[in-house]
PDB file of C-alpha atoms in Angstrom:
ATOM      1  CA  UNK B 966      38.609  28.524  17.234  1.00 51.00           C
ATOM      2  CA  UNK B 967      37.154  25.931  14.877  1.00 50.00           C
ATOM      3  CA  UNK B 968      38.257  25.329  11.284  1.00 47.00           C
ATOM      4  CA  UNK B 969      35.441  27.393   9.805  1.00 49.00           C
ATOM      5  CA  UNK B 970      36.355  30.424  11.911  1.00 51.00           C
ATOM      6  CA  UNK B 971      40.050  29.896  11.122  1.00 42.00           C
ATOM      7  CA  UNK B 972      39.428  29.838   7.358  1.00 42.00           C
ATOM      8  CA  UNK B 973      37.159  32.889   7.501  1.00 42.00           C
ATOM      9  CA  UNK B 974      39.547  34.998   9.594  1.00 43.00           C
ATOM     10  CA  UNK B 975      42.733  34.091   7.741  1.00 40.00           C
ATOM     11  CA  UNK B 976      41.061  34.673   4.380  1.00 39.00           C
ATOM     12  CA  UNK B 977      39.965  38.107   5.565  1.00 37.00           C
ATOM     13  CA  UNK B 978      43.592  39.024   6.304  1.00 35.00           C
ATOM     14  CA  UNK B 979      44.869  37.606   3.027  1.00 36.00           C
ATOM     15  CA  UNK B 980      46.655  34.662   4.656  1.00 36.00           C
ATOM     16  CA  UNK B 981      44.990  32.097   2.417  1.00 35.00           C
ATOM     17  CA  UNK B 982      45.727  32.348  -1.272  1.00 36.00           C
ATOM     18  CA  UNK B 983      43.111  32.621  -4.014  1.00 34.00           C
ATOM     19  CA  UNK B 984      40.630  29.765  -3.920  1.00 35.00           C
ATOM     20  CA  UNK B 985      40.245  28.048  -7.268  1.00 41.00           C
ATOM     21  CA  UNK B 986      37.107  26.023  -7.745  1.00 41.00           C
ATOM     22  CA  UNK B 987      35.268  24.400 -10.588  1.00 49.00           C
ATOM     23  CA  UNK B 988      31.546  25.001 -10.926  1.00 51.00           C
ATOM     24  CA  UNK B 989      28.876  24.155 -13.491  1.00 52.00           C
ATOM     25  CA  UNK B 990      25.230  24.969 -12.905  1.00 52.00           C
ATOM     26  CA  UNK B 991      21.789  24.602 -14.445  1.00 52.00           C
ATOM     27  CA  UNK B 992      18.244  25.235 -13.231  1.00 46.00           C
ATOM     28  CA  UNK B 993      15.832  22.482 -12.250  1.00 51.00           C
ATOM     29  CA  UNK B 994      12.330  22.666 -10.839  1.00 48.00           C
ATOM     30  CA  UNK B 995      13.446  21.338  -7.470  1.00 63.00           C
ATOM     31  CA  UNK B 996      16.441  23.655  -7.209  1.00 83.00           C
ATOM     32  CA  UNK B 997      19.613  24.914  -8.823  1.00 90.00           C
ATOM     33  CA  UNK B 998      22.123  22.097  -9.278  1.00 94.00           C
ATOM     34  CA  UNK B 999      25.846  22.796  -9.361  1.00 95.00           C
ATOM     35  CA  UNK B1000      29.142  21.090  -8.650  1.00 97.00           C
ATOM     36  CA  UNK B1001      31.859  22.260  -6.291  1.00 97.00           C
ATOM     37  CA  UNK B1002      35.380  20.870  -6.597  1.00 98.00           C
ATOM     38  CA  UNK B1003      36.979  18.976  -3.729  1.00 98.00           C
ATOM     39  CA  UNK B1004      40.271  18.813  -5.634  1.00 97.00           C
ATOM     40  CA  UNK B1005      41.518  15.722  -7.437  1.00 97.00           C
ATOM     41  CA  UNK B1006      42.968  12.257  -6.921  1.00 95.00           C
ATOM     42  CA  UNK B1007      45.935  10.572  -8.563  1.00 91.00           C
ATOM     43  CA  UNK B1008      45.331   6.835  -8.872  1.00 89.00           C
ATOM     44  CA  UNK B1009      47.666   4.167 -10.300  1.00 87.00           C
ATOM     45  CA  UNK B1010      46.747   2.951 -13.763  1.00 84.00           C
ATOM     46  CA  UNK B1011      47.312  -0.679 -12.788  1.00 81.00           C
ATOM     47  CA  UNK B1012      44.861  -0.250  -9.906  1.00 82.00           C
ATOM     48  CA  UNK B1013      42.040   1.068 -12.078  1.00 86.00           C
ATOM     49  CA  UNK B1014      42.803  -1.188 -15.053  1.00 83.00           C
ATOM     50  CA  UNK B1015      44.210  -4.384 -13.495  1.00 82.00           C
ATOM     51  CA  UNK B1016      43.823  -6.249 -16.791  1.00 79.00           C
ATOM     52  CA  UNK B1017      45.246  -3.427 -18.879  1.00 76.00           C
ATOM     53  CA  UNK B1018      43.520  -1.594 -21.697  1.00 72.00           C
ATOM     54  CA  UNK B1019      42.205  -3.813 -24.504  1.00 69.00           C
ATOM     55  CA  UNK B1020      43.699  -3.385 -27.946  1.00 64.00           C
ATOM     56  CA  UNK B1021      40.286  -3.082 -29.575  1.00 58.00           C
ATOM     57  CA  UNK B1022      39.596   0.530 -28.605  1.00 63.00           C
ATOM     58  CA  UNK B1023      40.394   2.316 -31.880  1.00 56.00           C
ATOM     59  CA  UNK B1024      42.756   5.229 -31.686  1.00 53.00           C
ATOM     60  CA  UNK B1025      43.259   5.109 -27.927  1.00 57.00           C
ATOM     61  CA  UNK B1026      46.128   3.966 -25.776  1.00 55.00           C
ATOM     62  CA  UNK B1027      46.886   4.158 -22.086  1.00 56.00           C
ATOM     63  CA  UNK B1028      49.313   6.983 -22.836  1.00 55.00           C
ATOM     64  CA  UNK B1029      46.372   9.049 -24.053  1.00 55.00           C
ATOM     65  CA  UNK B1030      44.243   8.583 -20.937  1.00 59.00           C
ATOM     66  CA  UNK B1031      46.902   8.370 -18.233  1.00 60.00           C
ATOM     67  CA  UNK B1032      50.181  10.125 -17.585  1.00 58.00           C
ATOM     68  CA  UNK B1033      53.223   8.625 -15.855  1.00 63.00           C
ATOM     69  CA  UNK B1034      51.313   5.548 -14.755  1.00 74.00           C
ATOM     70  CA  UNK B1035      48.508   7.419 -13.002  1.00 81.00           C
ATOM     71  CA  UNK B1036      45.041   8.730 -13.680  1.00 84.00           C
ATOM     72  CA  UNK B1037      44.356  12.257 -12.410  1.00 89.00           C
ATOM     73  CA  UNK B1038      40.649  12.414 -11.654  1.00 92.00           C
ATOM     74  CA  UNK B1039      38.442  15.305 -10.579  1.00 96.00           C
ATOM     75  CA  UNK B1040      36.280  15.203  -7.451  1.00 98.00           C
ATOM     76  CA  UNK B1041      32.944  16.960  -8.035  1.00 98.00           C
ATOM     77  CA  UNK B1042      30.550  17.373  -5.117  1.00 98.00           C
ATOM     78  CA  UNK B1043      26.963  18.108  -6.195  1.00 98.00           C
ATOM     79  CA  UNK B1044      24.935  20.779  -4.418  1.00 97.00           C
ATOM     80  CA  UNK B1045      21.240  21.517  -4.981  1.00 96.00           C
ATOM     81  CA  UNK B1046      20.125  24.960  -3.801  1.00 95.00           C
ATOM     82  CA  UNK B1047      16.496  24.803  -2.724  1.00 93.00           C
ATOM     83  CA  UNK B1048      14.262  27.480  -1.196  1.00 91.00           C
ATOM     84  CA  UNK B1049      14.647  25.985   2.277  1.00 93.00           C
ATOM     85  CA  UNK B1050      18.387  25.267   2.113  1.00 96.00           C
ATOM     86  CA  UNK B1051      21.073  23.305   0.305  1.00 97.00           C
ATOM     87  CA  UNK B1052      21.188  19.559  -0.339  1.00 97.00           C
ATOM     88  CA  UNK B1053      24.674  18.098  -0.857  1.00 98.00           C
ATOM     89  CA  UNK B1054      25.583  14.756  -2.431  1.00 98.00           C
ATOM     90  CA  UNK B1055      28.729  13.395  -0.713  1.00 98.00           C
ATOM     91  CA  UNK B1056      31.199  15.333   1.442  1.00 97.00           C
ATOM     92  CA  UNK B1057      34.520  14.961  -0.327  1.00 98.00           C
ATOM     93  CA  UNK B1058      37.717  13.537   1.123  1.00 98.00           C
ATOM     94  CA  UNK B1059      38.465  15.818   4.044  1.00 96.00           C
ATOM     95  CA  UNK B1060      42.020  16.490   5.260  1.00 94.00           C
ATOM     96  CA  UNK B1061      43.241  12.932   5.830  1.00 93.00           C
ATOM     97  CA  UNK B1062      42.983  11.054   2.532  1.00 96.00           C
ATOM     98  CA  UNK B1063      45.089  12.614  -0.242  1.00 95.00           C
ATOM     99  CA  UNK B1064      46.824  16.001  -0.143  1.00 95.00           C
ATOM    100  CA  UNK B1065      45.406  16.882  -3.571  1.00 96.00           C
ATOM    101  CA  UNK B1066      41.816  16.601  -2.292  1.00 97.00           C
ATOM    102  CA  UNK B1067      39.882  17.950   0.678  1.00 96.00           C
ATOM    103  CA  UNK B1068      39.223  21.476  -0.628  1.00 96.00           C
ATOM    104  CA  UNK B1069      35.461  21.429  -0.181  1.00 96.00           C
ATOM    105  CA  UNK B1070      35.144  23.794   2.767  1.00 93.00           C
ATOM    106  CA  UNK B1071      37.153  26.543   1.072  1.00 94.00           C
ATOM    107  CA  UNK B1072      35.433  26.055  -2.258  1.00 96.00           C
ATOM    108  CA  UNK B1073      31.969  26.124  -0.720  1.00 96.00           C
ATOM    109  CA  UNK B1074      32.872  29.517   0.739  1.00 93.00           C
ATOM    110  CA  UNK B1075      34.089  30.691  -2.670  1.00 95.00           C
ATOM    111  CA  UNK B1076      30.791  29.519  -4.204  1.00 95.00           C
ATOM    112  CA  UNK B1077      28.835  31.541  -1.659  1.00 95.00           C
ATOM    113  CA  UNK B1078      27.420  28.575   0.254  1.00 96.00           C
ATOM    114  CA  UNK B1079      27.427  28.757   4.044  1.00 96.00           C
ATOM    115  CA  UNK B1080      27.906  25.236   5.478  1.00 96.00           C
ATOM    116  CA  UNK B1081      25.151  25.992   7.980  1.00 97.00           C
ATOM    117  CA  UNK B1082      22.720  26.370   5.045  1.00 97.00           C
ATOM    118  CA  UNK B1083      23.144  22.674   4.213  1.00 98.00           C
ATOM    119  CA  UNK B1084      20.034  20.873   5.457  1.00 98.00           C
ATOM    120  CA  UNK B1085      20.769  17.393   4.087  1.00 98.00           C
ATOM    121  CA  UNK B1086      23.743  15.342   2.917  1.00 98.00           C
ATOM    122  CA  UNK B1087      23.017  12.298   0.742  1.00 98.00           C
ATOM    123  CA  UNK B1088      25.810   9.781   0.238  1.00 99.00           C
ATOM    124  CA  UNK B1089      26.312   7.791  -2.956  1.00 98.00           C
ATOM    125  CA  UNK B1090      28.647   5.482  -1.012  1.00 98.00           C
ATOM    126  CA  UNK B1091      31.202   5.393   1.790  1.00 98.00           C
ATOM    127  CA  UNK B1092      34.597   5.476   0.061  1.00 98.00           C
ATOM    128  CA  UNK B1093      37.033   8.003   1.577  1.00 98.00           C
ATOM    129  CA  UNK B1094      36.746  10.632  -1.169  1.00 98.00           C
ATOM    130  CA  UNK B1095      32.972  10.743  -0.660  1.00 98.00           C
ATOM    131  CA  UNK B1096      32.589  10.295   3.103  1.00 98.00           C
ATOM    132  CA  UNK B1097      35.695  11.325   5.011  1.00 98.00           C
ATOM    133  CA  UNK B1098      35.051  15.046   4.489  1.00 98.00           C
ATOM    134  CA  UNK B1099      31.994  14.829   6.724  1.00 98.00           C
ATOM    135  CA  UNK B1100      34.328  16.017   9.490  1.00 97.00           C
ATOM    136  CA  UNK B1101      37.071  18.622   9.225  1.00 92.00           C
ATOM    137  CA  UNK B1102      40.581  18.498  10.655  1.00 88.00           C
ATOM    138  CA  UNK B1103      39.197  19.635  14.016  1.00 91.00           C
ATOM    139  CA  UNK B1104      36.895  16.569  13.992  1.00 92.00           C
ATOM    140  CA  UNK B1105      33.879  18.840  13.740  1.00 95.00           C
ATOM    141  CA  UNK B1106      31.021  18.259  11.314  1.00 97.00           C
ATOM    142  CA  UNK B1107      31.572  20.268   8.139  1.00 97.00           C
ATOM    143  CA  UNK B1108      27.792  20.695   7.831  1.00 97.00           C
ATOM    144  CA  UNK B1109      26.666  21.081  11.443  1.00 97.00           C
ATOM    145  CA  UNK B1110      22.953  21.621  10.772  1.00 97.00           C
ATOM    146  CA  UNK B1111      22.504  18.792   8.276  1.00 98.00           C
ATOM    147  CA  UNK B1112      20.698  15.483   8.406  1.00 98.00           C
ATOM    148  CA  UNK B1113      22.479  12.599   6.680  1.00 98.00           C
ATOM    149  CA  UNK B1114      21.162   9.884   4.353  1.00 98.00           C
ATOM    150  CA  UNK B1115      22.760   6.654   3.135  1.00 98.00           C
ATOM    151  CA  UNK B1116      21.584   3.343   1.703  1.00 98.00           C
ATOM    152  CA  UNK B1117      20.886   0.800   4.407  1.00 98.00           C
ATOM    153  CA  UNK B1118      22.999  -1.780   2.530  1.00 98.00           C
ATOM    154  CA  UNK B1119      25.983   0.581   2.401  1.00 98.00           C
ATOM    155  CA  UNK B1120      25.788   1.422   6.092  1.00 98.00           C
ATOM    156  CA  UNK B1121      25.419  -2.219   7.070  1.00 98.00           C
ATOM    157  CA  UNK B1122      28.364  -3.352   4.961  1.00 98.00           C
ATOM    158  CA  UNK B1123      30.926  -0.862   6.273  1.00 98.00           C
ATOM    159  CA  UNK B1124      29.747  -1.398   9.853  1.00 97.00           C
ATOM    160  CA  UNK B1125      29.826  -5.177   9.605  1.00 96.00           C
ATOM    161  CA  UNK B1126      32.270  -7.393  11.482  1.00 92.00           C
ATOM    162  CA  UNK B1127      33.303  -8.975   8.186  1.00 93.00           C
ATOM    163  CA  UNK B1128      34.078  -5.782   6.267  1.00 95.00           C
ATOM    164  CA  UNK B1129      37.813  -5.795   7.059  1.00 93.00           C
ATOM    165  CA  UNK B1130      38.184  -9.296   5.660  1.00 91.00           C
ATOM    166  CA  UNK B1131      36.185  -8.474   2.549  1.00 91.00           C
ATOM    167  CA  UNK B1132      38.003  -5.428   1.209  1.00 91.00           C
ATOM    168  CA  UNK B1133      41.594  -6.655   1.159  1.00 85.00           C
ATOM    169  CA  UNK B1134      44.570  -5.345   3.069  1.00 88.00           C
ATOM    170  CA  UNK B1135      45.111  -2.276   0.874  1.00 86.00           C
ATOM    171  CA  UNK B1136      41.611  -0.946   1.670  1.00 92.00           C
ATOM    172  CA  UNK B1137      41.299  -1.799   5.351  1.00 95.00           C
ATOM    173  CA  UNK B1138      41.826   1.856   6.235  1.00 96.00           C
ATOM    174  CA  UNK B1139      38.663   2.545   4.226  1.00 97.00           C
ATOM    175  CA  UNK B1140      36.686   0.444   6.698  1.00 97.00           C
ATOM    176  CA  UNK B1141      38.180   2.017   9.809  1.00 97.00           C
ATOM    177  CA  UNK B1142      37.739   5.491   8.328  1.00 97.00           C
ATOM    178  CA  UNK B1143      34.119   4.820   7.374  1.00 98.00           C
ATOM    179  CA  UNK B1144      33.257   3.522  10.822  1.00 97.00           C
ATOM    180  CA  UNK B1145      34.830   6.561  12.474  1.00 97.00           C
ATOM    181  CA  UNK B1146      32.840   8.951  10.263  1.00 98.00           C
ATOM    182  CA  UNK B1147      29.657   6.957  10.798  1.00 98.00           C
ATOM    183  CA  UNK B1148      30.128   7.423  14.539  1.00 97.00           C
ATOM    184  CA  UNK B1149      30.184  11.187  14.001  1.00 97.00           C
ATOM    185  CA  UNK B1150      26.778  11.203  12.260  1.00 98.00           C
ATOM    186  CA  UNK B1151      25.136   8.216  13.909  1.00 97.00           C
ATOM    187  CA  UNK B1152      22.582  10.301  15.808  1.00 97.00           C
ATOM    188  CA  UNK B1153      21.306  12.063  12.684  1.00 97.00           C
ATOM    189  CA  UNK B1154      21.413   9.384   9.974  1.00 98.00           C
ATOM    190  CA  UNK B1155      18.449   8.152   7.921  1.00 98.00           C
ATOM    191  CA  UNK B1156      18.434   5.092   5.690  1.00 98.00           C
ATOM    192  CA  UNK B1157      16.835   4.393   2.324  1.00 98.00           C
ATOM    193  CA  UNK B1158      16.397   1.618  -0.232  1.00 98.00           C
ATOM    194  CA  UNK B1159      16.588   1.819  -4.051  1.00 97.00           C
ATOM    195  CA  UNK B1160      13.401   3.369  -5.395  1.00 96.00           C
ATOM    196  CA  UNK B1161      12.755   5.432  -2.272  1.00 96.00           C
ATOM    197  CA  UNK B1162      12.195   9.166  -2.408  1.00 95.00           C
ATOM    198  CA  UNK B1163      15.023  10.240  -0.114  1.00 97.00           C
ATOM    199  CA  UNK B1164      13.812  13.836  -0.031  1.00 95.00           C
ATOM    200  CA  UNK B1165      10.997  15.457  -1.972  1.00 93.00           C
ATOM    201  CA  UNK B1166      11.871  15.120  -5.665  1.00 93.00           C
ATOM    202  CA  UNK B1167      15.052  13.071  -5.094  1.00 95.00           C
ATOM    203  CA  UNK B1168      14.815   9.387  -6.036  1.00 96.00           C
ATOM    204  CA  UNK B1169      17.327   6.683  -5.093  1.00 97.00           C
ATOM    205  CA  UNK B1170      18.440   4.481  -8.012  1.00 98.00           C
ATOM    206  CA  UNK B1171      20.161   1.119  -7.510  1.00 98.00           C
ATOM    207  CA  UNK B1172      23.774   1.439  -8.686  1.00 98.00           C
ATOM    208  CA  UNK B1173      25.540  -1.346  -6.808  1.00 98.00           C
ATOM    209  CA  UNK B1174      28.872  -2.772  -7.871  1.00 98.00           C
ATOM    210  CA  UNK B1175      31.309  -0.018  -7.039  1.00 98.00           C
ATOM    211  CA  UNK B1176      30.323  -0.770  -3.442  1.00 98.00           C
ATOM    212  CA  UNK B1177      27.521  -3.020  -2.142  1.00 98.00           C
ATOM    213  CA  UNK B1178      25.123  -0.150  -1.538  1.00 98.00           C
ATOM    214  CA  UNK B1179      26.342   2.375  -4.088  1.00 98.00           C
ATOM    215  CA  UNK B1180      23.398   4.528  -5.151  1.00 98.00           C
ATOM    216  CA  UNK B1181      22.669   7.043  -7.897  1.00 98.00           C
ATOM    217  CA  UNK B1182      19.962   9.677  -7.552  1.00 98.00           C
ATOM    218  CA  UNK B1183      17.546  11.417  -9.880  1.00 96.00           C
ATOM    219  CA  UNK B1184      16.800  15.014  -8.948  1.00 96.00           C
ATOM    220  CA  UNK B1185      13.349  15.325 -10.507  1.00 93.00           C
ATOM    221  CA  UNK B1186      12.053  18.491 -12.102  1.00 85.00           C
ATOM    222  CA  UNK B1187      11.299  19.939 -15.525  1.00 79.00           C
ATOM    223  CA  UNK B1188      14.766  18.749 -16.566  1.00 85.00           C
ATOM    224  CA  UNK B1189      15.698  15.794 -14.346  1.00 93.00           C
ATOM    225  CA  UNK B1190      19.330  15.273 -13.428  1.00 96.00           C
ATOM    226  CA  UNK B1191      20.994  12.055 -12.301  1.00 98.00           C
ATOM    227  CA  UNK B1192      23.854  12.077  -9.789  1.00 98.00           C
ATOM    228  CA  UNK B1193      25.748   8.880 -10.635  1.00 98.00           C
ATOM    229  CA  UNK B1194      28.566   8.966  -8.072  1.00 98.00           C
ATOM    230  CA  UNK B1195      31.307   6.549  -9.163  1.00 98.00           C
ATOM    231  CA  UNK B1196      29.122   4.298 -11.322  1.00 98.00           C
ATOM    232  CA  UNK B1197      30.427   6.140 -14.417  1.00 98.00           C
ATOM    233  CA  UNK B1198      33.851   7.385 -13.476  1.00 95.00           C
ATOM    234  CA  UNK B1199      36.235   7.746 -16.407  1.00 91.00           C
ATOM    235  CA  UNK B1200      36.112   9.637 -19.675  1.00 91.00           C
ATOM    236  CA  UNK B1201      36.484   8.082 -22.205  1.00 88.00           C
ATOM    237  CA  UNK B1202      36.871   4.493 -20.960  1.00 89.00           C
ATOM    238  CA  UNK B1203      33.558   4.193 -19.065  1.00 93.00           C
ATOM    239  CA  UNK B1204      31.745   5.369 -22.194  1.00 94.00           C
ATOM    240  CA  UNK B1205      33.649   3.448 -24.869  1.00 90.00           C
ATOM    241  CA  UNK B1206      33.878   0.199 -22.883  1.00 91.00           C
ATOM    242  CA  UNK B1207      31.289   0.185 -20.065  1.00 94.00           C
ATOM    243  CA  UNK B1208      31.701  -3.598 -19.856  1.00 92.00           C
ATOM    244  CA  UNK B1209      35.369  -3.295 -18.883  1.00 90.00           C
ATOM    245  CA  UNK B1210      36.337  -4.443 -15.382  1.00 89.00           C
ATOM    246  CA  UNK B1211      37.196  -1.363 -13.304  1.00 92.00           C
ATOM    247  CA  UNK B1212      39.655  -1.949 -10.478  1.00 91.00           C
ATOM    248  CA  UNK B1213      37.979   0.532  -8.107  1.00 94.00           C
ATOM    249  CA  UNK B1214      34.728  -1.489  -8.220  1.00 96.00           C
ATOM    250  CA  UNK B1215      34.362  -3.935  -5.348  1.00 95.00           C
ATOM    251  CA  UNK B1216      32.225  -6.148  -7.596  1.00 96.00           C
ATOM    252  CA  UNK B1217      33.486  -5.485 -11.156  1.00 95.00           C
ATOM    253  CA  UNK B1218      30.787  -7.568 -12.862  1.00 96.00           C
ATOM    254  CA  UNK B1219      27.954  -5.804 -11.033  1.00 98.00           C
ATOM    255  CA  UNK B1220      29.700  -2.467 -11.623  1.00 98.00           C
ATOM    256  CA  UNK B1221      29.792  -3.103 -15.379  1.00 97.00           C
ATOM    257  CA  UNK B1222      26.108  -4.086 -15.453  1.00 98.00           C
ATOM    258  CA  UNK B1223      25.198  -0.923 -13.543  1.00 98.00           C
ATOM    259  CA  UNK B1224      27.308   1.220 -15.864  1.00 98.00           C
ATOM    260  CA  UNK B1225      25.657  -0.195 -18.986  1.00 98.00           C
ATOM    261  CA  UNK B1226      22.177   0.214 -17.512  1.00 98.00           C
ATOM    262  CA  UNK B1227      22.719   3.812 -16.442  1.00 98.00           C
ATOM    263  CA  UNK B1228      24.382   4.827 -19.713  1.00 98.00           C
ATOM    264  CA  UNK B1229      21.511   3.333 -21.687  1.00 98.00           C
ATOM    265  CA  UNK B1230      18.962   5.219 -19.589  1.00 98.00           C
ATOM    266  CA  UNK B1231      20.848   8.504 -19.741  1.00 98.00           C
ATOM    267  CA  UNK B1232      21.231   8.286 -23.510  1.00 98.00           C
ATOM    268  CA  UNK B1233      17.657   7.127 -24.108  1.00 97.00           C
ATOM    269  CA  UNK B1234      16.088   9.787 -21.906  1.00 97.00           C
ATOM    270  CA  UNK B1235      18.658  12.459 -22.783  1.00 97.00           C
ATOM    271  CA  UNK B1236      18.906  13.134 -19.085  1.00 97.00           C
ATOM    272  CA  UNK B1237      21.559  15.426 -17.725  1.00 97.00           C
ATOM    273  CA  UNK B1238      23.856  13.869 -15.168  1.00 98.00           C
ATOM    274  CA  UNK B1239      26.788  14.497 -12.851  1.00 98.00           C
ATOM    275  CA  UNK B1240      29.751  12.157 -12.490  1.00 98.00           C
ATOM    276  CA  UNK B1241      31.874  12.604  -9.378  1.00 98.00           C
ATOM    277  CA  UNK B1242      35.140  11.900 -11.197  1.00 97.00           C
ATOM    278  CA  UNK B1243      34.361  13.214 -14.679  1.00 96.00           C
ATOM    279  CA  UNK B1244      36.129  16.286 -16.110  1.00 94.00           C
ATOM    280  CA  UNK B1245      34.849  19.851 -16.559  1.00 93.00           C
ATOM    281  CA  UNK B1246      32.845  19.832 -13.352  1.00 96.00           C
ATOM    282  CA  UNK B1247      31.351  16.431 -14.149  1.00 97.00           C
ATOM    283  CA  UNK B1248      28.094  17.683 -15.714  1.00 97.00           C
ATOM    284  CA  UNK B1249      26.834  16.767 -19.147  1.00 97.00           C
ATOM    285  CA  UNK B1250      24.898  14.350 -21.318  1.00 97.00           C
ATOM    286  CA  UNK B1251      25.514  10.899 -22.736  1.00 98.00           C
ATOM    287  CA  UNK B1252      25.296  10.350 -26.492  1.00 97.00           C
ATOM    288  CA  UNK B1253      25.391   7.051 -28.341  1.00 95.00           C
ATOM    289  CA  UNK B1254      28.444   6.565 -30.521  1.00 89.00           C
ATOM    290  CA  UNK B1255      28.369   3.484 -32.701  1.00 87.00           C
ATOM    291  CA  UNK B1256      27.954   0.596 -30.310  1.00 87.00           C
ATOM    292  CA  UNK B1257      29.170   2.651 -27.359  1.00 92.00           C
ATOM    293  CA  UNK B1258      28.734   6.127 -25.858  1.00 95.00           C
ATOM    294  CA  UNK B1259      30.452   9.473 -25.456  1.00 94.00           C
ATOM    295  CA  UNK B1260      30.412  12.120 -22.764  1.00 96.00           C
ATOM    296  CA  UNK B1261      29.285  15.613 -23.805  1.00 96.00           C
ATOM    297  CA  UNK B1262      30.386  17.905 -20.991  1.00 94.00           C
ATOM    298  CA  UNK B1263      28.593  20.978 -19.764  1.00 87.00           C
ATOM    299  CA  UNK B1264      25.515  20.789 -22.017  1.00 58.00           C
TER     300      UNK B1264
END
């Protein structure tokens, strides 16, 4: 029995408790876009803000944005329901990263999405909470019928001989984990560059900094939507101080430049977007606020 059969059968007999999932949805020409929760992460404050929080953010302190020395951040996987199937952006963490994450398979079922309906998975990047869920705890593909897409730069970096020496000791498991998951999808992977149309109506947007090949995507339609991955990852800090060095970014300077560029575009074009780690399902708009920005969720 595989994991999918196990979940289905045990749920039918009431052996799995109620499945709680977070979902926001809106219609677009190229399909219905929604987010499905993979759970959440708890990350140390001093990891995300290695230089601390500046004093010049009026009315805000670390105590207001973090509790007990940690940030609790949502994990929102984007799904686009199209006439010929479902396109998914990222796969969540799977069972072997953090116990608070890895709920995607159950929550897809609760949202009424059969994993076999997923035709394509598009990765923003290869960090564990985005990639490791590509296989379940039986080492089977969560989306067995899907084709997979990732930026060539991202694939090359994590597969490189020098990756272990680049990321630092605390993230070496990220490299090993990425390479193992890449092996599982190596016979069905396709690569793209920034500016490419990955699938019809889905455009790759350069968003490097968080990782070397981190990519955002615009789902084009009457009301375009941008999937920003981890380029904009904290409310309110990413909006009030997009220039601030973020400890999760492999290249903090490039990450800050990407954040400022994307926020400016989202505010100028009033484009809806999804942030993987933003609250309330991660969907919303960006509004200008003085010399900075604010996140308006769910609009």
